[in-house]
Coordinates of C-alpha atoms in Angstrom, one line a residue:
M1379 CA -21.6 19.5 -39.0
I1380 CA -22.9 21.7 -41.9
S1381 CA -22.6 18.9 -44.5
F1382 CA -24.2 16.4 -42.0
N1383 CA -27.1 18.8 -41.4
K1384 CA -27.7 19.2 -45.1
R1385 CA -27.7 15.4 -45.6
I1386 CA -30.3 15.0 -42.8
A1387 CA -32.4 17.7 -44.4
R1388 CA -32.4 15.8 -47.7
I1389 CA -33.3 12.6 -46.0
L1390 CA -36.2 14.2 -44.2
E1391 CA -37.4 16.0 -47.3
D1392 CA -37.3 12.8 -49.4
A1393 CA -39.3 11.0 -46.7
G1394 CA -41.8 13.9 -46.4
S1395 CA -41.4 14.0 -42.7
V1396 CA -41.0 17.8 -42.4
P1397 CA -42.2 20.5 -44.8
T1398 CA -39.5 21.9 -47.1
E1399 CA -39.9 25.5 -45.9
D1400 CA -39.5 24.4 -42.3
L1401 CA -36.4 22.4 -43.1
E1402 CA -34.8 25.4 -44.8
R1403 CA -35.6 27.7 -41.9
C1404 CA -34.3 25.2 -39.3
L1405 CA -31.3 24.5 -41.4
E1406 CA -30.4 28.2 -41.5
S1407 CA -30.9 28.5 -37.8
A1408 CA -28.8 25.4 -37.1
E1409 CA -25.9 26.9 -39.2
K1410 CA -26.0 30.2 -37.4
S1411 CA -26.0 28.6 -34.0
A1412 CA -23.6 25.8 -34.9
R1413 CA -26.2 23.3 -33.6
P1414 CA -27.3 19.9 -35.0
L1415 CA -30.3 20.2 -37.3
A1416 CA -31.9 17.3 -35.4
S1417 CA -31.8 19.2 -32.1
V1418 CA -33.4 22.3 -33.8
L1419 CA -36.2 20.3 -35.4
V1420 CA -37.1 18.5 -32.1
A1421 CA -36.9 21.7 -30.1
E1422 CA -39.4 23.3 -32.5
E1423 CA -41.6 20.2 -32.3
L1424 CA -41.6 19.7 -36.0
I1425 CA -40.8 16.0 -35.5
G1426 CA -40.4 13.7 -32.5
D1427 CA -37.2 12.0 -31.3
G1428 CA -38.5 8.5 -32.1
E1429 CA -39.8 9.4 -35.6
L1430 CA -36.7 11.3 -36.5
L1431 CA -34.5 8.4 -35.4
G1432 CA -36.6 5.9 -37.3
V1433 CA -36.4 7.9 -40.5
L1434 CA -32.6 8.1 -40.3
A1435 CA -32.3 4.4 -39.3
D1436 CA -34.3 3.4 -42.3
H1437 CA -32.2 5.5 -44.7
T1438 CA -28.8 4.5 -43.3
R1439 CA -29.6 0.9 -42.6
V1440 CA -28.1 1.4 -39.1
P1441 CA -30.3 0.1 -36.2
P1442 CA -31.4 2.7 -33.7
I1443 CA -30.8 2.6 -30.0
A1444 CA -32.5 4.2 -27.0
L1445 CA -29.5 5.2 -25.0
E1446 CA -31.5 6.3 -22.0
H1447 CA -32.5 2.6 -21.5
V1448 CA -29.0 1.2 -22.0
T1449 CA -26.1 0.8 -19.6
P1450 CA -22.8 0.5 -21.4
D1451 CA -20.2 -2.1 -20.2
V1452 CA -18.0 -0.3 -17.7
A1453 CA -14.9 -2.2 -18.8
V1454 CA -15.5 -1.3 -22.4
V1455 CA -16.1 2.4 -21.6
E1456 CA -12.9 2.6 -19.5
S1457 CA -10.9 1.0 -22.3
I1458 CA -11.7 4.0 -24.6
P1459 CA -10.2 7.4 -23.4
Q1460 CA -12.8 10.1 -22.8
E1461 CA -11.1 12.4 -25.2
T1462 CA -11.2 9.9 -28.1
A1463 CA -14.9 9.2 -27.5
F1464 CA -15.9 12.9 -27.4
E1465 CA -13.6 13.9 -30.3
H1466 CA -14.9 11.2 -32.6
G1467 CA -18.5 11.4 -31.5
F1468 CA -19.3 7.9 -30.3
L1469 CA -20.1 5.9 -27.2
P1470 CA -18.7 2.4 -26.7
I1471 CA -21.6 0.1 -25.6
S1472 CA -20.3 -3.5 -25.5
K1473 CA -17.6 -5.8 -26.9
I1474 CA -18.0 -9.4 -27.9
G1475 CA -14.8 -11.0 -29.2
N1476 CA -13.3 -8.6 -31.6
V1477 CA -16.6 -6.8 -32.4
L1478 CA -17.1 -3.4 -30.7
T1479 CA -20.6 -1.9 -30.6
I1480 CA -20.6 1.9 -30.7
A1481 CA -23.5 4.4 -30.7
L1482 CA -23.0 7.4 -32.9
T1483 CA -25.0 10.1 -34.8
N1484 CA -23.1 10.3 -38.0
P1485 CA -22.5 7.0 -39.7
F1486 CA -21.4 8.8 -42.9
D1487 CA -18.0 10.0 -41.6
V1488 CA -15.9 7.1 -42.8
V1489 CA -12.6 8.8 -41.9
K1490 CA -13.4 9.0 -38.2
L1491 CA -14.8 5.4 -38.3
D1492 CA -11.5 4.2 -39.8
D1493 CA -9.6 6.1 -37.0
V1494 CA -11.8 4.3 -34.4
R1495 CA -11.1 0.9 -36.0
M1496 CA -7.4 1.6 -36.0
F1497 CA -7.4 2.8 -32.4
T1498 CA -9.4 0.0 -31.0
G1499 CA -8.2 -2.8 -33.3
C1500 CA -11.8 -4.0 -33.5
E1501 CA -14.5 -4.5 -36.1
L1502 CA -17.3 -2.0 -35.5
R1503 CA -21.0 -2.6 -35.1
L1504 CA -22.8 0.7 -35.4
V1505 CA -26.1 1.7 -33.7
L1506 CA -27.7 5.1 -34.4
T1507 CA -28.8 7.7 -31.9
L1508 CA -29.4 11.5 -31.9
E1509 CA -26.9 14.2 -30.8
D1510 CA -28.7 15.2 -27.6
H1511 CA -29.1 11.6 -26.5
L1512 CA -25.4 10.9 -27.3
E1513 CA -24.2 13.9 -25.3
A1514 CA -26.3 12.9 -22.3
A1515 CA -25.1 9.3 -22.5
L1516 CA -21.4 10.4 -22.8
A1517 CA -21.8 12.6 -19.8
R1518 CA -23.2 9.7 -17.7
A1519 CA -20.6 7.2 -18.9
Y1520 CA -17.7 9.6 -18.7
K1521 CA -18.6 11.4 -15.6
S1522 CA -15.9 14.1 -15.1
A1523 CA -13.0 13.1 -12.8
E1524 CA -13.7 16.1 -10.6
V1525 CA -17.3 15.1 -10.0
E1526 CA -16.3 11.5 -9.3
V1527 CA -13.6 12.5 -6.8
D1528 CA -16.0 14.9 -5.1
E1529 CA -18.5 12.1 -4.7
L1530 CA -15.8 9.7 -3.6
L1531 CA -14.5 12.1 -0.9
G1532 CA -17.8 13.9 -0.1
S1533 CA -18.4 11.8 3.1
L1534 CA -14.8 12.1 4.3
D1535 CA -12.9 14.8 6.1
E1536 CA -11.1 17.3 3.9
E1537 CA -7.3 17.3 4.0
G1538 CA -6.0 19.2 7.0
D1539 CA -2.7 21.0 7.4
L1540 CA -0.8 19.3 4.6
E1541 CA 2.4 20.6 3.1
L1542 CA 4.9 19.0 0.8
Q1543 CA 8.4 19.7 2.1
D1544 CA 10.9 21.6 0.0
G1545 CA 14.4 20.4 -0.8
D1546 CA 15.7 17.3 -2.6
D1547 CA 12.5 15.4 -1.7
G1548 CA 10.2 18.2 -2.4
L1549 CA 8.0 19.2 -5.4
D1550 CA 8.5 22.5 -7.3
S1551 CA 6.0 24.6 -9.2
L1552 CA 7.2 23.2 -12.6
D1553 CA 6.3 19.7 -11.5
L1554 CA 2.8 20.8 -10.4
E1555 CA 2.2 22.4 -13.7
A1556 CA 3.1 19.1 -15.4
L1557 CA 0.0 17.6 -13.9
S1558 CA -2.3 20.6 -14.3
D1559 CA -4.5 19.1 -17.1
H1560 CA -8.2 18.6 -16.7
D1561 CA -7.6 15.7 -14.2
G1562 CA -4.9 17.6 -12.3
S1563 CA -6.9 19.3 -9.6
P1564 CA -9.1 16.3 -8.6
V1565 CA -6.1 13.9 -8.7
I1566 CA -4.0 16.2 -6.5
K1567 CA -7.0 16.5 -4.1
F1568 CA -7.5 12.7 -4.0
V1569 CA -3.8 12.0 -3.3
N1570 CA -3.8 14.6 -0.5
V1571 CA -6.9 13.3 1.1
M1572 CA -5.6 9.7 0.8
I1573 CA -2.3 10.7 2.5
Y1574 CA -4.1 12.7 5.2
Q1575 CA -6.5 10.0 6.0
S1576 CA -3.8 7.4 6.3
A1577 CA -1.8 9.6 8.7
K1578 CA -4.9 10.5 10.7
I1579 CA -5.8 6.9 11.5
G1580 CA -2.2 5.8 12.1
A1581 CA -1.7 3.6 9.0
S1582 CA 1.7 2.1 8.4
D1583 CA 1.3 1.6 4.6
I1584 CA -0.8 2.7 1.7
H1585 CA -1.4 0.2 -1.1
I1586 CA -2.8 1.3 -4.5
E1587 CA -3.7 -1.9 -6.4
P1588 CA -4.9 -1.9 -10.1
F1589 CA -7.2 -4.7 -11.2
E1590 CA -8.9 -5.4 -14.6
R1591 CA -11.9 -3.2 -13.9
T1592 CA -11.3 -1.5 -10.6
V1593 CA -8.6 0.2 -8.4
S1594 CA -8.4 -0.6 -4.7
V1595 CA -6.7 1.7 -2.2
R1596 CA -6.0 -0.2 1.0
F1597 CA -4.4 1.0 4.3
R1598 CA -2.5 -1.3 6.6
K1599 CA -3.1 -0.5 10.2
D1600 CA -2.0 -2.6 13.1
G1601 CA -0.7 -5.1 10.6
V1602 CA -4.1 -5.7 8.9
M1603 CA -5.2 -4.4 5.5
K1604 CA -8.5 -2.7 4.9
E1605 CA -9.9 -1.0 1.7
E1606 CA -10.5 2.7 2.2
F1607 CA -11.1 4.0 -1.4
A1608 CA -12.0 2.7 -4.8
P1609 CA -11.1 5.5 -7.3
P1610 CA -12.3 5.4 -10.9
R1611 CA -10.1 3.0 -13.0
R1612 CA -9.2 5.6 -15.5
M1613 CA -7.7 7.8 -12.8
L1614 CA -5.0 5.3 -12.0
N1615 CA -2.3 6.6 -14.4
A1616 CA -2.9 10.2 -13.2
I1617 CA -2.7 9.1 -9.5
V1618 CA 0.5 7.1 -10.1
S1619 CA 2.0 10.0 -12.1
R1620 CA 1.3 12.4 -9.2
I1621 CA 3.0 10.2 -6.7
K1622 CA 5.9 9.7 -9.1
V1623 CA 6.4 13.5 -9.3
M1624 CA 6.2 13.8 -5.5
S1625 CA 8.8 11.0 -5.2
S1626 CA 11.2 12.4 -7.9
M1627 CA 10.7 9.3 -10.1
D1628 CA 10.5 9.0 -13.9
I1629 CA 6.9 9.6 -15.0
A1630 CA 7.5 8.1 -18.5
E1631 CA 8.8 4.8 -17.1
R1632 CA 6.0 2.3 -16.7
K1633 CA 7.7 -1.0 -17.3
K1634 CA 10.3 -1.1 -14.6
P1635 CA 10.1 -1.0 -10.7
Q1636 CA 10.9 2.3 -9.2
D1637 CA 11.7 3.5 -5.6
G1638 CA 11.5 7.0 -4.2
K1639 CA 10.7 9.1 -1.2
F1640 CA 9.2 12.4 -0.1
Q1641 CA 8.4 14.2 3.1
M1642 CA 5.1 15.9 4.1
R1643 CA 4.2 18.1 7.1
I1644 CA 0.8 16.8 8.3
D1645 CA -0.9 18.8 11.0
G1646 CA 2.4 20.2 12.2
R1647 CA 4.4 16.9 12.3
Q1648 CA 6.8 15.7 9.7
V1649 CA 6.0 12.3 8.0
D1650 CA 8.5 10.5 5.7
F1651 CA 7.1 8.4 2.9
R1652 CA 9.0 5.5 1.2
V1653 CA 7.5 4.8 -2.2
S1654 CA 7.8 1.6 -4.2
I1655 CA 6.1 1.2 -7.7
L1656 CA 5.9 -2.2 -9.3
P1657 CA 4.5 -3.0 -12.8
V1658 CA 1.7 -5.6 -12.5
V1659 CA -0.7 -7.1 -15.1
H1660 CA -3.2 -4.3 -15.0
G1661 CA -1.0 -1.3 -14.4
E1662 CA 1.4 -0.1 -11.7
K1663 CA 1.0 -1.0 -8.1
V1664 CA 2.1 1.6 -5.5
V1665 CA 3.0 1.0 -1.9
M1666 CA 3.8 3.9 0.3
R1667 CA 5.2 3.3 3.8
L1668 CA 4.6 6.0 6.4
L1669 CA 7.4 6.8 8.8
D1670 CA 6.1 9.2 11.5
A1671 CA 8.7 10.0 14.0
S1672 CA 6.1 11.2 16.5
N1673 CA 4.8 7.6 16.7
L1674 CA 8.2 6.1 17.6
Q1675 CA 8.2 4.9 21.2
L1676 CA 11.9 5.1 22.1
S1677 CA 11.6 3.1 25.3
L1678 CA 12.1 -0.6 25.7
A1679 CA 9.7 -0.6 28.6
S1680 CA 6.9 0.8 26.4
L1681 CA 7.1 -2.0 23.9
G1682 CA 5.1 -4.4 26.0
F1683 CA 7.8 -7.2 26.4
E1684 CA 7.4 -9.9 29.0
P1685 CA 9.4 -9.0 32.1
A1686 CA 11.8 -11.9 31.7
A1687 CA 12.4 -11.1 28.0
L1688 CA 13.0 -7.4 28.8
E1689 CA 15.5 -8.4 31.5
D1690 CA 17.4 -10.6 29.1
F1691 CA 17.5 -7.9 26.5
R1692 CA 18.7 -5.2 28.9
K1693 CA 21.4 -7.5 30.2
A1694 CA 22.7 -8.0 26.7
I1695 CA 22.8 -4.3 25.7
A1696 CA 24.6 -3.5 28.9
Q1697 CA 27.6 -5.7 27.8
P1698 CA 30.7 -3.9 26.4
Y1699 CA 30.9 -6.1 23.2
G1700 CA 29.3 -8.9 21.4
M1701 CA 26.4 -9.3 19.0
I1702 CA 22.6 -8.9 19.6
L1703 CA 20.2 -10.1 16.9
V1704 CA 16.5 -9.3 16.6
T1705 CA 14.7 -11.6 14.1
G1706 CA 11.3 -11.8 12.5
P1707 CA 9.4 -11.1 9.3
T1708 CA 9.0 -7.6 7.7
G1709 CA 6.7 -5.5 9.8
S1710 CA 7.3 -7.3 13.1
G1711 CA 8.7 -4.2 14.8
K1712 CA 12.4 -5.1 14.7
S1713 CA 13.6 -1.6 13.7
T1714 CA 11.5 0.0 16.5
T1715 CA 13.1 -2.4 19.1
L1716 CA 16.6 -1.6 17.8
Y1717 CA 16.0 2.2 17.8
S1718 CA 14.6 1.9 21.4
A1719 CA 17.7 0.0 22.4
V1720 CA 19.9 2.6 20.8
K1721 CA 18.1 5.4 22.6
E1722 CA 18.5 3.6 25.9
M1723 CA 22.3 3.0 25.3
L1724 CA 23.1 6.4 23.9
C1725 CA 25.5 8.4 26.0
E1726 CA 28.0 11.2 25.4
E1727 CA 31.0 9.0 26.2
E1728 CA 30.5 6.6 23.3
N1729 CA 30.5 6.7 19.5
F1730 CA 27.3 5.1 18.1
V1731 CA 27.2 4.5 14.3
T1732 CA 24.4 2.9 12.2
V1733 CA 24.2 1.6 8.6
E1734 CA 20.7 1.3 7.4
D1735 CA 18.6 0.9 4.2
P1736 CA 16.8 3.2 4.5
V1737 CA 17.4 5.4 7.5
E1738 CA 13.9 5.3 8.8
Y1739 CA 14.2 7.7 11.7
Q1740 CA 16.9 10.3 12.5
L1741 CA 18.3 10.1 16.0
H1742 CA 20.2 13.0 17.5
G1743 CA 23.7 12.0 18.7
V1744 CA 23.8 8.9 16.4
N1745 CA 25.9 8.9 13.2
Q1746 CA 23.6 7.2 10.6
V1747 CA 24.8 6.0 7.2
Q1748 CA 22.3 5.4 4.3
V1749 CA 23.1 2.4 2.1
Q1750 CA 23.4 3.4 -1.6
A1751 CA 24.0 0.2 -3.6
K1752 CA 24.1 2.0 -6.9
R1753 CA 27.1 4.0 -5.7
G1754 CA 28.9 1.0 -4.2
L1755 CA 27.9 1.9 -0.6
T1756 CA 26.6 -1.5 0.5
F1757 CA 26.1 -2.9 4.1
A1758 CA 29.5 -4.6 3.8
S1759 CA 31.4 -1.7 2.4
A1760 CA 29.8 0.8 4.8
L1761 CA 30.5 -1.5 7.8
R1762 CA 34.2 -1.8 6.8
A1763 CA 34.4 2.0 6.7
I1764 CA 32.6 2.4 10.0
L1765 CA 35.1 0.1 11.7
R1766 CA 37.8 2.7 10.8
Q1767 CA 35.7 5.4 12.5
D1768 CA 36.5 4.3 16.0
P1769 CA 33.0 3.1 16.9
D1770 CA 31.9 1.8 20.3
K1771 CA 28.5 0.5 19.3
I1772 CA 27.2 -0.4 15.8
L1773 CA 23.7 -0.9 14.4
I1774 CA 23.4 -2.8 11.1
G1775 CA 19.9 -2.4 9.7
E1776 CA 19.9 -5.9 8.2
I1777 CA 22.3 -8.8 7.6
R1778 CA 21.7 -10.0 4.1
D1779 CA 24.8 -11.8 2.9
K1780 CA 27.9 -13.7 4.0
E1781 CA 30.3 -10.8 3.7
T1782 CA 28.2 -8.6 6.0
I1783 CA 27.7 -11.2 8.7
E1784 CA 31.4 -12.1 8.7
I1785 CA 32.4 -8.4 9.2
A1786 CA 29.7 -8.1 11.9
V1787 CA 31.0 -11.2 13.8
K1788 CA 34.6 -10.0 13.6
A1789 CA 33.5 -6.5 14.9
A1790 CA 31.7 -8.2 17.8
L1791 CA 34.8 -10.2 18.7
T1792 CA 37.1 -7.2 18.6
G1793 CA 35.5 -5.0 21.2
H1794 CA 32.3 -3.6 19.6
L1795 CA 28.7 -4.1 20.5
V1796 CA 26.8 -4.9 17.3
L1797 CA 23.0 -4.9 16.9
S1798 CA 21.3 -6.2 13.8
T1799 CA 18.4 -8.1 12.3
L1800 CA 17.9 -11.3 10.4
H1801 CA 14.8 -12.8 8.7
T1802 CA 14.2 -16.1 10.6
N1803 CA 11.2 -17.7 12.3
D1804 CA 12.5 -18.1 15.8
A1805 CA 15.5 -17.5 18.0
P1806 CA 17.0 -21.1 17.9
S1807 CA 16.9 -21.3 14.1
T1808 CA 18.7 -18.0 13.8
V1809 CA 21.9 -19.6 15.2
T1810 CA 21.8 -22.3 12.5
R1811 CA 21.0 -19.8 9.9
M1812 CA 24.2 -17.9 10.7
C1813 CA 26.2 -21.1 10.4
D1814 CA 24.5 -21.9 7.0
M1815 CA 25.6 -18.4 5.8
G1816 CA 29.2 -19.5 6.2
V1817 CA 30.2 -18.4 9.6
D1818 CA 32.2 -20.8 11.7
P1819 CA 30.1 -22.2 14.6
F1820 CA 32.9 -21.4 17.0
M1821 CA 32.7 -17.7 15.9
V1822 CA 28.9 -17.7 16.2
A1823 CA 29.1 -19.1 19.7
S1824 CA 31.8 -16.7 20.8
S1825 CA 30.4 -13.5 19.3
T1826 CA 26.7 -13.8 20.0
L1827 CA 25.2 -12.4 23.3
L1828 CA 21.5 -12.7 22.6
V1829 CA 19.2 -13.8 19.9
S1830 CA 15.5 -12.7 20.0
A1831 CA 12.5 -13.3 17.8
Q1832 CA 9.7 -10.8 17.7
R1833 CA 6.1 -10.4 16.6
L1834 CA 3.5 -7.7 17.0
C1835 CA 0.0 -8.6 18.4
R1836 CA -3.0 -6.3 18.2
K1837 CA -4.3 -4.9 21.5
I1838 CA -7.9 -5.5 22.4
C1839 CA -9.9 -2.2 22.5
S1840 CA -10.4 -1.3 26.1
H1841 CA -13.7 0.4 25.3
C1842 CA -15.6 -2.6 23.8
K1843 CA -13.8 -5.8 24.9
Q1844 CA -16.0 -8.4 26.5
P1845 CA -15.0 -11.2 29.0
E1846 CA -14.7 -14.7 27.5
D1847 CA -15.1 -17.9 29.4
R1848 CA -11.9 -19.6 30.5
P1849 CA -11.1 -22.6 28.2
T1850 CA -10.7 -26.0 29.8
D1851 CA -7.3 -27.0 31.0
E1852 CA -7.0 -29.5 28.1
R1853 CA -7.8 -26.7 25.6
L1854 CA -5.2 -24.5 27.2
R1855 CA -2.6 -27.2 26.9
E1856 CA -3.5 -27.6 23.2
L1857 CA -3.0 -23.9 22.7
G1858 CA 0.5 -24.0 24.3
F1859 CA 0.0 -23.1 27.9
K1860 CA 2.2 -25.0 30.4
D1861 CA 0.9 -26.2 33.7
D1862 CA 2.8 -23.5 35.5
D1863 CA 0.9 -20.8 33.5
F1864 CA -2.5 -21.9 34.9
A1865 CA -1.5 -20.3 38.2
L1866 CA -1.3 -16.8 36.6
E1867 CA -3.1 -14.3 38.8
D1868 CA -6.1 -12.4 37.5
I1869 CA -6.4 -14.6 34.5
Q1870 CA -9.1 -13.2 32.2
F1871 CA -9.6 -14.0 28.6
V1872 CA -11.4 -11.4 26.4
R1873 CA -12.8 -11.3 22.9
A1874 CA -12.8 -8.5 20.3
M1875 CA -16.2 -6.9 19.7
G1876 CA -15.8 -3.7 17.7
C1877 CA -16.8 0.0 18.3
P1878 CA -16.3 3.4 16.7
R1879 CA -13.0 3.9 18.6
C1880 CA -11.3 0.8 17.2
T1881 CA -10.8 -1.4 14.1
N1882 CA -12.8 -4.7 14.5
G1883 CA -12.2 -4.7 18.2
Y1884 CA -8.5 -3.9 18.2
A1885 CA -6.6 -0.6 18.7
G1886 CA -2.8 -0.5 18.6
R1887 CA -0.2 -3.2 18.9
F1888 CA 2.4 -4.5 21.4
A1889 CA 5.5 -6.7 20.9
V1890 CA 6.0 -10.3 22.0
L1891 CA 9.6 -11.3 22.3
E1892 CA 11.3 -14.7 22.5
T1893 CA 14.8 -14.3 23.9
L1894 CA 17.7 -16.8 23.7
P1895 CA 20.7 -15.7 25.8
M1896 CA 24.0 -17.5 25.0
T1897 CA 24.6 -19.8 27.9
E1898 CA 27.6 -22.0 28.1
E1899 CA 25.4 -25.1 27.4
I1900 CA 24.0 -23.5 24.2
R1901 CA 27.5 -22.5 23.1
R1902 CA 28.7 -26.1 23.4
I1903 CA 25.7 -27.3 21.3
I1904 CA 26.5 -24.7 18.6
I1905 CA 30.2 -25.6 18.5
R1906 CA 29.5 -29.3 18.1
G1907 CA 27.1 -28.6 15.2
G1908 CA 23.8 -29.1 17.0
S1909 CA 20.5 -28.5 15.2
A1910 CA 18.0 -25.8 15.9
T1911 CA 15.9 -28.4 17.7
D1912 CA 18.8 -29.2 20.0
I1913 CA 19.3 -25.5 20.8
K1914 CA 15.5 -25.1 21.4
D1915 CA 15.3 -28.0 23.7
A1916 CA 18.2 -26.7 25.8
A1917 CA 16.7 -23.2 25.8
L1918 CA 13.3 -24.5 26.9
A1919 CA 14.9 -26.5 29.7
N1920 CA 16.4 -23.2 30.8
N1921 CA 12.9 -21.6 31.0
M1922 CA 12.9 -19.8 27.7
I1923 CA 9.5 -18.3 27.0
T1924 CA 8.5 -18.9 23.4
L1925 CA 6.6 -16.5 21.1
R1926 CA 3.4 -18.6 21.5
R1927 CA 3.7 -18.7 25.3
C1928 CA 4.5 -15.0 25.5
A1929 CA 1.4 -14.1 23.4
L1930 CA -0.7 -16.5 25.4
R1931 CA 0.3 -14.9 28.6
A1932 CA -0.8 -11.5 27.1
A1933 CA -4.1 -13.1 26.2
A1934 CA -4.5 -14.4 29.7
A1935 CA -3.9 -10.9 31.1
G1936 CA -6.7 -9.5 28.8
R1937 CA -4.3 -7.6 26.5
T1938 CA -5.3 -9.5 23.3
S1939 CA -7.5 -12.3 22.2
I1940 CA -6.9 -16.0 21.7
E1941 CA -7.7 -15.5 18.0
E1942 CA -5.0 -12.9 17.6
V1943 CA -2.5 -15.2 19.3
L1944 CA -3.3 -18.0 16.9
R1945 CA -3.0 -15.5 14.0
V1946 CA 0.6 -14.4 14.7
T1947 CA 2.2 -17.5 16.2
L1948 CA 2.6 -21.2 15.6
N1949 CA 2.2 -23.9 18.2
D1950 CA 5.4 -24.7 19.9
G1951 CA 4.7 -28.3 19.2
A1952 CA 5.3 -27.6 15.5
G1953 CA 9.0 -27.0 16.4
D1954 CA 9.0 -23.7 14.5
E1955 CA 7.7 -20.4 15.6
S1956 CA 6.1 -18.0 13.1

C-alpha cells in the first residue's frame, strides 16, 4: 500500500490536482494509519471522489466505474471465492465469453493480476474505482454468510430442542471443530433449522438441490414436494460437508455417491435420518429421509383400508404359512403396512425375524437383520441364515432378485409365513412378475396367499373443505365407478381449498389397497400360464376392488378429492393400475 500511495501522490502532483505540501502531509498520515491515500485526501476534502477517479483513469488509461450504480452479475460473483476477491482487491462485474470484467483500485500490481488470470482462466478487462467504493461494493456483493442466513431464517422459528445423538451415528467435538471456519456457525444453524422445520411439519424427505445459480431446499410432505429454503449458492459445499460429517461420510469425496445415517433427538423424540448424496452437474444433491417412530401407526385399522380389503389382509396374516406380498412404488406406504401387520401378528409363542435394508423402525420382540451388501450379507444370504434360526414368521424388506424370491417361495412352502414387497403396478401383474423372475408358476400358485397393491392418497383438510356438486352418472362411469357404487350412502364429493392448518387443502394421508386373494380359479389360471389380464378379469369377476375404485369410494365419502384420485391412480380401463 505504501508504494501505491506514493505513486498516487506523484500522479496527483504532476496533474496539479492537490498542493504538494498537502500531499506530503496526507501521505504521512496515510502511512501512519495504514490507510489508502485516496481515502485520506477525500476525507480532508482536498479533492472529490469523481475528480480523483478521473485523474487516475486518465493516467492509467483504465476506464473508471461508479460501483454504487452497478449490479454485478450474481453468477460471476459466486464463481469467484470471497477470500480470493478480498485478498487480491477486486470485484468481478461481468463475463462475456472468456473476458472477465473486474473493478479494482491498483492496476499496477501485475503479480496479483497474473494470479487472477491463472485462477479464473480468463482474459481480464479492468475498470478503475476507489478503495472505499470497492470495499462497500465487495460488502454488498459478498454479504457475509452469517448475515444471509440470519435474513433467510429471520421469519422462521428457531430450532427447538435439537440434539445429535452420541454413538456410532453421532458427531464428536473434533468433527465440529473441522467446520468451525467463518462459515461454520451459520451453516450449522441453517442445517439445524432445516432439520427442525422438516420434523415440525411432518415431512418425510429433505431434498437439497444445486442448480447453476441457485440452491433449492424442498421438503416432501404427504407425497408432494414444496420449496422451503433457497440458501446462497456459495454455501452449498459447506452445507453438504456439515451433513457428511453428521452422517460419518468422507468429506473430501465429491465425485462418487455416498450413503450414511444419523440420529437426532428433536423435541424429546428420536428421529432417524437416512442420507444419500449424489454428484450432479452443478454440485452434490442431498436427500435425507426422516424416520420418526412416533409417527408410525402400528395398527392395520388405522391405515384407512376399505373394509373388504382389510378383511382379506387379516385373513391372510392369520394363516400358519404362505406368502403375502405388498406391492407399489417407493413411498407408497408398503413398509408401514408390513410393520403394522407384524405388530398385529406378534406374540410370545412365535419367533418373528426380519431382513431389511435399512431397518427403518425397531420393533420390540422382533429379531431384525440389517442387510450389509459390502460384507456379503445380502437379502438372499440373510434369508438362508434366518431359515436356520427356527423362525415362524419372516419379513423380507424387498424381493429384488431371483435367488431371494426362490428362497422366499420355498420358505412359504415349508411351513413359514413370509411377508415381503415387490415393485409392480397392481396386484394381478405381481403374479406374472414372479413367474418372469424365474419361479415356476406352480410354485407361485401354491405358495402365495395374498397379493396386494397399495397407494397413498392425501386427506382433504377437515377445516377448509368445501362441498362439490355430484358429477353426472356418465362422468362417474368415466372415472371408474360401477353402477353398484352409485348407491353408496351419504355420497358427498368435496374439493380442496387451503387454509393455515393444511397444505393446499390437504392434511395427512391414508392408504388405498387392492387385494387379490389366491382362489382356486386364479391358481388354475397361474398354473396354465395365464396373463395378468386373465388374472385381473377373474379377480374382478370375484368382486375385487381395484385401486381406482377404492380411491373413488374414499372420494365419494368426502375423505379426498377427485383430483387426488386421478393423481395417484390410473383408470381401470387402461388395464394397468398405477
